[in-house]
Amino acid sequence: MRDLLKATVLMTLAVATGPIASVTKVQAADVTTFSITIRNVSGATTLALPDGNATSAPIAPGLYAVVRGEAKLFTPNQAAGHSLESLAEDGDAAALLAAIKHMDGVVAADMFAPGLPLTVKAEPGDRLVFGSMFVQSNDKFFATDSEGIDLFEGQYPVAGDLTSKVVLWDAGTEKDEAPGAGPNQAPRQAGPNTGPDEHGVIRAADDGFAYPAVSDVIQLTVRPQGVKSKLGS
């Protein structure tokens, strides 16, 4: 009788509470370490000048970030903030770096020097963004598109030369002059932030002047360490 009562109680509890939920342990996504290099590849005659001569096309030290979710470095067709203006006009990335470090979705961010490899850690869903001034200009900068470059295809990290995903942008903050010749461009201006304002918006560079191909100025390579990857196109 006692055993029957015990069994009845257990059955009643099972009906009242429903089946006990099973707990599934989900394995966290593997973190991959990437070696990333952003280098200047221009030569002494890469940039054609209005007087028929030519010169090199350096890029400035810039900033990079690993982001996820809605985080981004800038939004096209909107006015640039003062921090992006400083990067695009004067090659000064400090203010923009300070700003993005406090943004939601920024996993890591720091400065980079052109040609020196940098190391980042990322997991599926993370993206790379960066910005670097095209020095022989009023307010042009190289960057990924606004969303950034996916560092994974599915679970596979990307690898290879990803320069095709780099864009020359116009910050829309200073009136444009012929690249390599304008008196208000960083190599020739009297001081930072001295050119006439443009009051425009961020857009892909298209101001009527001739610029070298992106791949003639900058190269972006991404190499995951110690894992199987998918090569970048």
C-alpha positions in Angstrom: 0.0 0.0 0.0 2.8 2.3 0.9 4.6 1.6 -2.5 1.3 2.3 -4.3 0.8 5.6 -2.5 4.4 6.6 -3.4 3.9 5.8 -7.0 0.6 7.7 -7.1 2.3 10.8 -5.6 5.1 10.7 -8.2 2.7 10.3 -11.1 0.6 13.2 -9.8 3.7 15.4 -9.6 4.8 14.5 -13.1 1.4 15.4 -14.5 1.3 18.7 -12.6 4.7 19.9 -13.5 5.2 18.4 -16.9 8.4 16.7 -18.1 11.7 17.9 -16.6 13.4 20.2 -19.1 16.7 18.9 -20.4 19.8 21.2 -20.3 21.9 21.3 -23.4 25.4 22.6 -23.1 26.2 24.8 -26.2 29.8 25.0 -27.1 31.0 28.6 -27.6 32.2 29.7 -31.0 35.9 29.3 -31.5 37.9 32.5 -31.3 40.3 32.9 -34.2 43.4 35.0 -34.2 44.0 37.0 -37.4 47.1 38.8 -38.7 46.0 41.8 -40.6 48.3 44.2 -42.6 47.2 47.5 -44.2 50.1 48.8 -46.3 50.8 51.6 -48.7 51.8 50.2 -52.1 52.1 53.4 -54.1 55.3 54.3 -56.0 57.0 57.6 -56.8 54.8 58.2 -59.8 51.4 56.8 -58.6 49.6 60.1 -58.4 49.5 62.2 -61.6 49.7 66.0 -60.9 48.0 68.8 -62.8 51.4 70.1 -64.1 52.2 66.8 -65.8 54.5 65.5 -63.1 53.7 62.7 -60.7 54.3 61.8 -57.1 53.7 59.1 -54.5 50.3 58.7 -52.7 50.9 57.9 -49.0 48.3 56.9 -46.5 48.3 58.1 -42.9 48.4 56.0 -39.8 44.8 55.1 -39.0 42.5 53.1 -36.8 40.9 49.7 -37.0 38.2 47.9 -35.1 36.6 44.5 -34.8 32.8 45.1 -34.6 29.6 43.1 -34.4 25.9 43.8 -34.5 25.0 47.4 -35.6 28.4 48.9 -34.9 30.0 50.9 -37.7 32.6 53.5 -38.3 30.4 55.9 -40.3 27.1 56.2 -42.1 27.2 57.2 -45.8 25.0 60.1 -47.0 25.2 61.7 -43.5 27.4 64.5 -42.4 30.7 63.5 -40.8 31.4 64.2 -37.2 34.4 66.2 -36.0 36.3 63.0 -35.2 36.0 61.6 -38.7 36.8 65.0 -40.1 40.1 65.0 -38.2 41.0 61.6 -39.7 40.0 62.6 -43.3 41.5 66.1 -43.4 44.5 65.8 -41.1 45.3 62.1 -40.7 44.6 62.3 -37.0 42.7 59.2 -35.9 42.9 59.8 -32.1 39.4 61.4 -31.7 37.6 58.8 -33.8 39.4 56.0 -32.0 38.3 57.4 -28.6 34.7 57.7 -29.8 34.3 54.2 -31.2 35.9 52.5 -28.2 32.7 53.5 -26.3 30.3 52.2 -29.0 28.1 49.1 -28.4 29.3 46.2 -30.5 33.0 47.2 -30.7 35.0 44.2 -29.7 38.4 45.7 -30.1 39.9 49.0 -31.5 43.3 50.5 -31.8 45.6 52.5 -34.1 47.7 50.9 -36.9 50.8 52.0 -38.8 50.8 51.2 -42.5 52.8 48.1 -43.3 53.0 46.8 -39.8 51.0 43.6 -39.1 48.4 43.9 -36.4 46.8 41.0 -34.5 43.1 40.7 -33.6 40.8 38.0 -32.2 37.4 37.5 -33.7 34.6 34.9 -33.9 31.9 34.2 -36.5 29.7 37.2 -37.0 32.5 39.7 -36.4 33.6 42.3 -39.0 36.7 44.4 -39.6 36.5 48.2 -40.2 39.3 50.7 -40.6 40.0 54.2 -41.7 43.1 55.9 -43.1 43.6 59.3 -44.7 44.5 59.6 -48.4 47.2 62.1 -47.6 47.3 64.0 -50.9 43.7 65.2 -50.6 41.5 67.6 -48.7 39.2 65.1 -47.0 39.5 61.6 -48.6 40.0 58.5 -46.6 40.3 54.8 -47.3 38.0 52.5 -45.5 35.8 49.4 -45.8 32.2 49.9 -46.7 30.2 51.2 -43.8 29.2 47.7 -42.6 32.8 46.4 -42.6 34.3 43.2 -43.9 33.0 39.9 -42.7 35.9 38.0 -41.1 34.1 34.7 -41.5 32.1 32.9 -44.1 29.9 30.7 -42.0 32.3 29.1 -39.5 35.3 29.5 -41.8 37.6 32.5 -41.3 38.4 34.4 -44.5 42.0 34.8 -45.7 43.9 36.5 -48.5 44.1 39.8 -50.3 40.9 41.7 -49.5 41.9 45.0 -51.2 38.8 44.8 -53.5 36.7 45.5 -50.4 38.4 48.8 -49.7 36.8 52.1 -50.9 38.1 55.7 -51.3 35.6 57.9 -49.4 35.0 61.6 -49.4 34.2 62.9 -45.9 32.4 65.9 -47.4 33.9 68.3 -44.8 36.4 70.4 -46.9 36.2 71.8 -50.5 38.2 69.6 -52.8 41.3 70.6 -54.7 43.3 68.7 -57.3 45.0 65.8 -55.4 48.6 66.3 -54.7 48.5 70.0 -55.6 45.9 71.8 -53.3 47.3 74.4 -50.9 44.8 73.3 -48.2 45.9 69.6 -48.3 47.8 68.2 -45.4 51.3 68.3 -46.9 51.0 71.9 -47.9 48.4 73.6 -45.5 49.4 76.1 -42.8 47.9 74.0 -40.1 45.2 71.4 -39.2 41.6 72.1 -40.2 42.5 75.2 -42.3 40.7 74.6 -45.6 37.2 76.0 -46.5 34.3 73.9 -45.3 32.2 71.9 -47.8 29.2 71.1 -45.6 28.6 67.9 -47.6 28.0 64.3 -46.6 30.1 61.1 -46.6 30.1 59.5 -50.0 32.3 57.5 -52.3 34.9 59.8 -53.9 33.5 61.3 -57.1 34.5 65.0 -57.2 35.6 65.2 -60.9 39.4 64.9 -60.1 41.4 61.9 -61.1 42.6 59.5 -58.3 44.7 56.4 -58.6 43.0 53.0 -58.4 42.6 51.9 -54.8 44.8 48.9 -55.4 47.6 51.2 -56.6 47.7 52.9 -53.2 46.6 50.5 -50.5 46.6 46.8 -49.9 44.7 44.9 -47.2 45.7 41.3 -46.3 44.0 39.0 -43.7 45.6 35.8 -42.5 43.9 33.6 -39.8 46.4 31.7 -37.7 46.4 27.9 -37.3 42.9 27.2 -38.8 41.3 26.1 -42.0 40.0 29.1 -43.9 38.3 30.3 -47.1 40.5 32.4 -49.4 39.3 36.0 -50.1 38.6 36.8 -53.7 
